Amino acid sequence: MIIIRNLVKTFGAVRAVDDVSLDVPKGSVTVILGPSGSGKSTVLRCINHLEEPTNGEIIVDGLRMTKDSKSINAIRAEVGMVFQQFNLFPHMTALQNIMLAQRVVRKRSQAEVRDIALQQLARVGIPEKADSFPNQLSGGQQQRVAIARALAMHPKIMLFDEPTSALDPEMIKEVLDVMLELVASGMTMVCVTHEMGFARNAASDIVFMDHGKIIERSAPAEFFASPREERSRAFLRQILH
Amino acid sequence: MNRPSQPSVAPALSQRLANAPWWLLVLILIGLFAVFQILTNERSTTIFNAISRGVIVTVRTTLIAYVVALVIGLAVGLARTSSNKLIYNVASFYVEVVRGIPMLVLLLYIAFVAVPLAMDGLNRLGVVLGSAWLSALTPRNFPNEWRVVVGLGVAYGAFESENFRAGIQSIERGQFEAARALGMSYFQTMRFVVLPQVIRRILPTLGNDFISMLKDSSLVSVLGVEDITQITKLYASSTFLFFQAYSILAFIYLTMTVLLSRLVRWMELRLARGRR
């Protein structure tokens, strides 16, 4: 579904992503782990071209990413993204947030757009919040609206960029539950997260990154029980105490 | 200030008197006096009627020029946030040049240099295209009021573009990213996500600029446009009633600006109370 070949991204003199190659098969859940600054978010952001790769090749659903804005927008419509800071549009209600891109990007009819928006809001468990503005919602509810907004586009792939990192602890579970439901539905997902429980239970692949490089890629059972690389072991020791 | 034994008492009368908006009271008294004069003093009535004829011109030129300034301001403001270096530099050139020239000089320049030059250009174009209408155009076809509108619009366009630029840059990066990640184009992102938020933020500034423009529209009298200032000038110099004429002129401007600034203040409060 996603093929990344020799991806390099530099910010000035810093090589944030240094020659990363990665395949994400259809229906798989890839969880990228790593210390902060390891380039994991940058890889994610290169997939839908929020960051322009310095070098390398990214193929999403058979389409090669080029610099042409039309083709980038076409690919972005197929790739949903959820951000750490939710990034809901503050001047719109939850429902309007979910309806906007469907209408202007997918060009669906108003009635269809509304139906889908209500459906997705019910799917993430807060149908009663349709007419609430983002600042009237808790962090967990905002993030669930953000997930519904991405899902309403009927994307083929979902990218999660630390979706629970900005949440109060008691709200993390409600967002993870929505993500687990997505995993069960067979969605192709790439997640950057620090939720080890989610990684262990939901991932089909764990990718461990450090200093812009992929250090290890294994199945979750193997990664958490007996990581191959010393750096993975050091990372796990720190995370799991 | 407050003794602990009596919390939450109303401030003392003397303090309330000291804090009262005395300036407003004085202003209202002067205003009432002016209204009284205009209603009862025959000469003042005549002057007021003569001058207020120009209110329509003043309001019309201000309104149209303001719309022109908003359109220019939005386009240039977007250009100033563009990553395209050519677009950015062209827009910045305009803003810096216009902001560095006094409004009066700019108006004179546009009326007496830019418009004739543009007409000349159109004439040449008419010859090339074989259009009799284009080649017969003269600067006289471009009335002074239009020149004023172009001049004020171009001048204020530079200020408004800075408002829009600052407004756009104040919107969090995440908003652009969320919109772009959903597949929205640059223009869709601006139209549906960014600009609605920008306008909420800069509305008070836009309102205040309208008031400034209303005042600066008095400059158009130098081009012979019959706004309230020009009419007053002519009236005062033919009747020598300088005191009454200019007092009434100032009174008319003040009435318009005070009312408008109350309106802006009300808008601001409503926005502050409502959601961001």
XYZ file of C-alpha atoms in Angstrom:
517
model
C 0.000 0.000 0.000
C 2.869 2.328 0.881
C 6.356 1.821 -0.484
C 9.132 4.071 0.778
C 12.525 3.833 -0.881
C 15.681 5.536 0.386
C 13.803 8.453 1.911
C 16.017 11.330 3.041
C 14.772 14.530 4.652
C 17.160 17.218 5.821
C 16.370 20.397 7.728
C 19.392 22.584 7.135
C 22.359 20.506 8.227
C 20.231 18.035 10.187
C 19.373 14.730 8.545
C 16.001 14.111 10.198
C 15.363 11.046 8.043
C 18.409 9.248 6.764
C 17.885 6.679 4.015
C 14.700 5.013 5.224
C 13.029 2.250 3.221
C 9.771 0.744 4.382
C 6.875 -1.284 2.971
C 3.421 -1.044 4.486
C 1.218 -3.834 3.117
C -2.522 -3.379 2.702
C -4.446 -3.996 5.900
C -1.362 -3.913 8.108
C -0.778 -1.777 11.148
C 2.734 -0.387 11.347
C 3.722 1.258 14.604
C 6.830 3.440 14.510
C 8.599 3.715 17.833
C 11.671 5.667 18.811
C 13.022 8.380 21.053
C 11.988 11.957 20.320
C 13.905 13.473 17.446
C 14.420 10.079 15.834
C 12.597 11.192 12.667
C 9.516 9.039 13.079
C 7.017 11.898 12.696
C 8.954 13.208 9.716
C 8.625 9.866 7.932
C 4.887 9.985 8.549
C 4.631 13.556 7.296
C 6.568 12.712 4.152
C 4.019 10.027 3.254
C 1.339 12.633 2.561
C 3.871 15.264 1.565
C 3.323 17.627 4.486
C 7.102 17.543 4.367
C 8.686 17.474 0.951
C 11.232 14.663 0.831
C 14.774 15.810 0.105
C 15.481 12.571 -1.660
C 14.015 9.169 -2.270
C 10.772 7.771 -3.509
C 7.329 7.301 -1.980
C 4.622 5.289 -3.691
C 1.158 5.399 -2.172
C -1.476 3.024 -3.507
C 0.459 2.613 -6.741
C 0.876 6.350 -7.272
C 4.336 7.880 -7.135
C 4.495 11.136 -5.192
C 5.696 14.011 -7.370
C 5.911 17.716 -6.759
C 2.800 18.355 -8.821
C 0.214 19.801 -6.439
C -2.759 18.195 -8.221
C -1.402 14.711 -7.730
C -0.372 15.472 -4.156
C -3.907 16.623 -3.327
C -5.333 13.525 -4.990
C -3.146 11.263 -2.866
C -3.829 13.233 0.316
C -7.548 12.648 -0.149
C -6.837 8.897 0.103
C -4.614 9.250 3.151
C -6.253 10.335 6.390
C -4.108 11.964 9.015
C -4.630 12.514 12.736
C -2.433 15.024 14.547
C -1.151 15.317 18.076
C -2.847 18.701 18.476
C -6.146 17.599 16.818
C -6.145 20.685 14.571
C -9.909 20.923 14.353
C -11.184 24.033 12.611
C -12.263 26.222 15.559
C -14.849 28.255 13.648
C -16.873 25.195 12.667
C -18.984 22.725 14.626
C -17.904 19.102 14.916
C -20.287 18.182 12.113
C -19.088 21.021 9.860
C -15.495 19.960 10.497
C -16.336 16.496 9.210
C -18.389 17.766 6.280
C -16.044 20.351 4.768
C -13.451 18.288 2.915
C -16.003 15.728 1.774
C -17.888 18.521 0.069
C -15.036 20.541 -1.443
C -12.540 17.755 -2.155
C -14.742 14.704 -2.741
C -17.501 16.852 -4.294
C -20.232 14.822 -2.625
C -23.776 16.140 -2.382
C -24.830 18.038 0.715
C -27.197 15.279 1.852
C -24.592 12.553 1.392
C -21.951 14.634 3.164
C -24.234 15.073 6.158
C -25.178 11.396 6.327
C -21.555 10.307 6.243
C -20.567 12.901 8.837
C -23.286 11.739 11.254
C -22.303 8.112 10.638
C -18.654 8.769 11.416
C -19.500 10.778 14.501
C -21.573 7.848 15.739
C -18.711 5.493 14.912
C -16.350 7.403 17.216
C -19.025 7.390 19.888
C -20.087 11.043 20.211
C -23.127 11.528 17.951
C -24.572 13.983 20.476
C -21.673 16.410 19.922
C -22.537 17.174 16.287
C -23.347 20.816 16.938
C -20.625 21.510 19.487
C -17.702 23.724 18.652
C -14.192 22.362 19.303
C -13.663 24.594 22.344
C -16.738 23.039 23.943
C -15.248 19.538 23.674
C -12.722 17.717 25.831
C -9.374 16.757 24.324
C -10.457 13.160 23.847
C -13.664 14.229 22.147
C -11.770 16.638 19.899
C -9.397 13.911 18.839
C -12.303 11.595 18.098
C -13.904 14.285 15.923
C -10.555 14.642 14.160
C -10.505 10.889 13.506
C -14.086 11.038 12.221
C -13.111 13.937 9.963
C -10.339 11.853 8.422
C -12.496 8.716 8.132
C -15.326 10.586 6.424
C -13.101 10.931 3.359
C -13.100 7.114 3.164
C -9.323 6.992 3.044
C -7.378 3.881 2.130
C -4.676 4.621 4.680
C -4.719 6.324 8.069
C -1.685 8.064 9.553
C -1.593 8.774 13.279
C 1.005 11.242 14.550
C 1.171 10.775 18.336
C -2.623 10.954 18.614
C -2.734 10.581 22.412
C 0.342 12.588 23.426
C -1.572 15.814 24.074
C -4.353 14.126 26.035
C -4.973 13.890 29.756
C -4.408 10.300 30.905
C -8.094 9.571 31.491
C -8.915 10.422 27.879
C -6.282 8.278 26.221
C -8.342 5.124 26.357
C -11.356 6.545 24.505
C -9.108 7.483 21.585
C -7.213 4.174 21.633
C -10.549 2.316 21.620
C -11.522 4.105 18.420
C -8.140 3.223 16.915
C -8.520 -0.431 17.935
C -11.920 -0.530 16.280
C -10.251 0.788 13.117
C -7.592 -1.918 13.312
C -10.340 -4.535 13.638
C -12.059 -3.117 10.548
C -8.931 -3.851 8.509
C -7.729 -0.288 7.909
C -4.145 0.141 6.732
C -2.520 2.231 9.431
C 0.812 3.829 10.232
C 1.045 5.111 13.800
C 3.682 7.061 15.624
C 2.873 6.610 19.285
C 4.264 6.096 22.753
C 1.405 3.803 23.757
C 3.269 0.520 24.201
C 0.059 -1.351 25.035
C -1.442 -0.322 21.708
C 1.779 -1.204 19.887
C 1.947 -4.628 21.492
C -1.708 -5.534 20.900
C -2.591 -3.893 17.615
C 0.564 -3.666 15.519
C 1.388 -6.146 12.801
C 4.856 -4.581 12.561
C 7.003 -2.570 14.898
C 9.516 -0.228 13.310
C 12.100 1.172 15.694
C 13.891 4.331 14.605
C 16.794 6.276 16.036
C 18.754 9.204 14.567
C 16.739 9.159 11.360
C 17.401 5.498 10.591
C 15.373 2.320 10.972
C 17.219 0.272 13.573
C 14.939 -2.705 13.770
C 11.759 -3.997 12.269
C 10.015 -6.956 13.867
C 6.705 -8.446 14.922
C 5.489 -6.928 18.205
C 5.761 -10.160 20.213
C 9.363 -10.526 19.176
C 10.218 -6.843 19.597
C 8.924 -6.591 23.142
C 10.183 -10.029 24.273
C 13.616 -10.084 22.685
C 14.649 -7.026 20.686
C 17.504 -7.777 18.340
C 19.369 -4.478 18.593
C 21.086 -3.000 21.610
C 19.518 0.416 20.983
C 16.029 -1.102 20.927
C 16.755 -2.784 24.246
C 17.973 0.498 25.745
C 14.858 2.266 24.504
C 12.537 -0.382 25.929
C 14.318 -0.347 29.273
C 13.693 3.389 29.507
C 10.072 3.237 28.390
C 9.041 0.240 30.503
C 11.134 1.251 33.546
C -7.963 50.442 49.225
C -10.709 48.185 50.583
C -10.707 47.493 54.273
C -10.987 43.773 54.992
C -14.007 44.328 57.278
C -16.143 45.502 54.375
C -15.317 43.595 51.184
C -17.273 44.296 47.986
C -18.646 47.738 48.781
C -19.393 50.022 45.870
C -16.574 52.532 45.243
C -17.050 55.825 47.042
C -19.027 58.521 45.262
C -15.987 60.769 44.947
C -14.097 57.978 43.224
C -16.928 57.227 40.866
C -17.113 60.905 39.971
C -13.380 60.986 39.334
C -13.631 57.979 37.036
C -16.660 59.157 35.078
C -16.089 59.797 31.343
C -16.153 63.575 31.596
C -14.767 63.967 28.113
C -17.871 62.263 26.785
C -20.129 64.629 28.680
C -18.269 67.644 27.314
C -18.455 66.175 23.840
C -22.186 65.584 24.141
C -22.732 69.133 25.385
C -20.795 70.578 22.476
C -22.726 68.322 20.145
C -26.045 69.444 21.584
C -24.980 73.044 21.277
C -24.023 72.479 17.645
C -27.331 70.785 16.896
C -29.157 73.606 18.634
C -27.253 76.188 16.569
C -27.919 74.362 13.321
C -31.631 74.108 14.107
C -32.195 77.640 15.351
C -29.588 79.903 13.837
C -30.635 80.660 10.283
C -27.090 81.210 9.064
C -25.893 77.945 10.591
C -28.836 76.154 9.001
C -27.845 77.500 5.602
C -24.219 76.484 6.079
C -25.157 73.028 7.325
C -27.453 72.436 4.367
C -24.780 73.586 1.943
C -22.104 71.345 3.425
C -24.177 68.245 4.076
C -24.857 68.045 0.357
C -21.295 66.688 0.151
C -21.852 63.934 2.701
C -23.007 61.619 -0.064
C -19.798 62.203 -2.009
C -17.650 61.681 1.085
C -19.435 58.482 2.071
C -19.590 57.164 -1.492
C -15.893 57.691 -2.247
C -14.919 56.242 1.129
C -17.091 53.166 0.721
C -16.007 52.360 -2.822
C -12.347 53.080 -2.085
C -12.602 50.881 1.010
C -13.886 47.962 -1.037
C -11.035 48.535 -3.513
C -8.573 48.594 -0.594
C -9.959 45.357 0.834
C -9.675 43.569 -2.502
C -6.112 44.826 -3.035
C -5.278 44.129 0.609
C -6.484 40.543 0.470
C -4.669 39.790 -2.787
C -1.435 41.459 -1.695
C -1.682 40.003 1.807
C -1.909 36.509 0.330
C 0.973 37.343 -1.999
C 3.083 38.480 0.956
C 2.675 35.081 2.596
C 3.469 33.291 -0.658
C 6.479 31.026 -0.920
C 6.842 32.107 -4.551
C 9.712 34.623 -4.454
C 8.557 36.611 -7.495
C 5.024 37.069 -6.159
C 6.380 37.924 -2.720
C 8.785 40.533 -4.059
C 6.276 42.234 -6.340
C 3.815 42.514 -3.437
C 6.465 43.743 -1.013
C 7.607 46.383 -3.506
C 4.076 47.760 -3.696
C 3.579 47.766 0.072
C 6.886 49.415 0.888
C 6.577 52.081 -1.816
C 3.023 53.021 -0.954
C 3.597 53.056 2.781
C 6.609 55.321 2.320
C 4.759 58.075 0.443
C 2.470 60.584 2.188
C -1.192 59.996 1.411
C -1.591 63.464 -0.094
C 1.404 63.064 -2.407
C 0.184 59.632 -3.425
C -3.248 60.996 -4.312
C -1.723 63.796 -6.404
C 0.628 61.341 -8.084
C -2.091 58.899 -9.013
C -4.460 61.622 -10.214
C -1.985 63.628 -12.250
C 0.713 61.126 -13.225
C -0.522 57.564 -13.047
C -3.952 58.107 -14.603
C -2.679 60.154 -17.587
C 0.079 57.574 -18.113
C -2.465 54.774 -18.024
C -4.640 56.651 -20.513
C -1.665 57.121 -22.772
C -0.986 53.410 -22.584
C -4.611 52.608 -23.397
C -4.458 55.000 -26.387
C -1.422 53.182 -27.755
C -3.136 49.872 -27.141
C -6.168 51.252 -29.016
C -4.007 52.098 -32.017
C -2.510 48.606 -32.005
C -5.911 46.959 -31.653
C -7.528 49.395 -34.066
C -10.097 50.353 -31.439
C -11.357 53.894 -31.963
C -12.879 53.969 -28.504
C -9.633 53.110 -26.731
C -7.499 55.510 -28.757
C -9.962 58.383 -28.227
C -9.834 58.086 -24.429
C -8.390 61.104 -22.659
C -7.709 61.731 -18.999
C -10.963 63.685 -19.000
C -12.802 60.388 -19.416
C -11.572 59.487 -15.992
C -13.479 61.709 -13.555
C -11.719 63.058 -10.500
C -13.889 61.034 -8.181
C -12.639 57.821 -9.810
C -9.042 58.955 -9.424
C -9.715 59.596 -5.771
C -11.173 56.136 -5.359
C -8.150 54.577 -7.064
C -5.763 56.713 -5.012
C -7.330 56.006 -1.628
C -7.837 52.361 -2.578
C -4.216 51.871 -3.605
C -2.936 53.677 -0.517
C -5.121 51.820 1.973
C -4.653 48.568 0.076
C -1.097 48.571 1.369
C -2.256 48.943 4.971
C -4.975 46.327 4.635
C -2.523 43.905 3.057
C -0.425 44.155 6.205
C -3.506 43.371 8.287
C -4.280 40.326 6.190
C -0.658 39.184 6.199
C -0.378 39.462 9.969
C -3.755 37.741 10.355
C -2.777 34.842 8.101
C 0.545 34.423 9.885
C -1.222 34.353 13.253
C -3.166 31.214 12.304
C -1.556 28.071 13.720
C 0.419 25.917 11.287
C -1.716 22.940 12.266
C -4.741 24.523 10.605
C -2.999 24.646 7.239
C -1.665 21.132 7.731
C -5.033 19.663 8.687
C -6.680 21.225 5.649
C -3.918 20.204 3.269
C -3.822 16.680 4.711
C -7.510 16.358 3.812
C -6.604 17.047 0.188
C -7.791 20.645 0.068
C -6.038 22.928 -2.419
C -4.290 26.148 -1.417
C -7.323 28.238 -2.339
C -9.782 25.918 -0.613
C -7.612 25.987 2.499
C -7.585 29.780 2.456
C -11.244 30.178 1.559
C -12.770 27.702 4.023
C -10.271 27.335 6.851
C -7.816 30.203 7.137
C -9.557 33.383 5.991
C -12.743 32.899 8.055
C -10.523 32.786 11.130
C -8.350 35.671 9.922
C -11.353 37.914 9.360
C -12.661 37.264 12.878
C -9.282 38.283 14.239
C -8.733 41.425 12.176
C -12.305 42.724 11.999
C -11.748 45.452 14.647
C -8.652 46.678 12.786
C -10.541 46.667 9.510
C -13.272 48.747 11.144
C -10.795 51.258 12.533
C -9.184 51.573 9.121
C -12.551 52.418 7.647
C -12.792 55.293 10.115
C -9.268 56.460 9.229
C -10.185 56.330 5.593
C -13.311 58.397 6.157
C -11.105 61.055 7.710
C -8.426 60.814 5.040
C -11.081 61.168 2.362
C -10.966 64.896 3.227
C -7.683 64.972 1.293
C -9.582 64.490 -1.940
C -10.631 68.129 -1.737
C -7.248 68.998 -3.256
C -8.399 67.273 -6.441
C -11.523 69.390 -6.597
C -13.892 66.579 -5.726
C -16.893 68.124 -4.019
C -16.803 66.296 -0.721
C -17.747 68.036 2.515
C -14.266 69.494 2.983
C -14.107 70.982 -0.494
C -17.600 72.461 -0.228
C -16.701 73.999 3.123
C -13.506 75.482 1.739
C -15.362 77.073 -1.136
C -18.203 78.243 1.065
C -15.952 79.727 3.737
C -13.752 81.617 1.290
C -16.717 83.167 -0.515
C -18.637 84.163 2.626
C -15.779 84.637 5.102
C -17.799 82.652 7.650
C -14.737 80.614 8.567
C -15.664 79.952 12.181
C -19.151 78.588 11.555
C -18.290 76.738 8.348
C -15.257 74.866 9.685
C -16.927 74.209 13.041
C -19.857 72.592 11.305
C -17.477 70.622 9.064
C -15.586 69.297 12.077
C -18.892 68.504 13.769
C -20.070 66.437 10.798
C -16.832 64.423 10.672
C -16.880 63.909 14.408
C -20.471 62.691 14.368
C -19.677 60.132 11.678
C -16.471 58.880 13.294
C -17.845 58.675 16.830
C -20.841 56.688 15.622
C -18.632 54.394 13.571
C -16.156 53.819 16.376
C -19.047 52.866 18.696
C -20.102 50.384 16.018
C -16.583 48.934 15.823
C -16.427 48.696 19.609
C -19.751 46.855 19.668
C -18.497 44.451 16.995
C -15.348 43.837 19.019
C -17.324 43.040 22.157
C -19.603 40.690 20.280
C -16.632 38.853 18.818
C -14.945 38.640 22.204
C -18.076 37.208 23.767
C -18.732 34.736 20.948
C -16.453 31.890 20.071
C -13.168 32.556 18.460
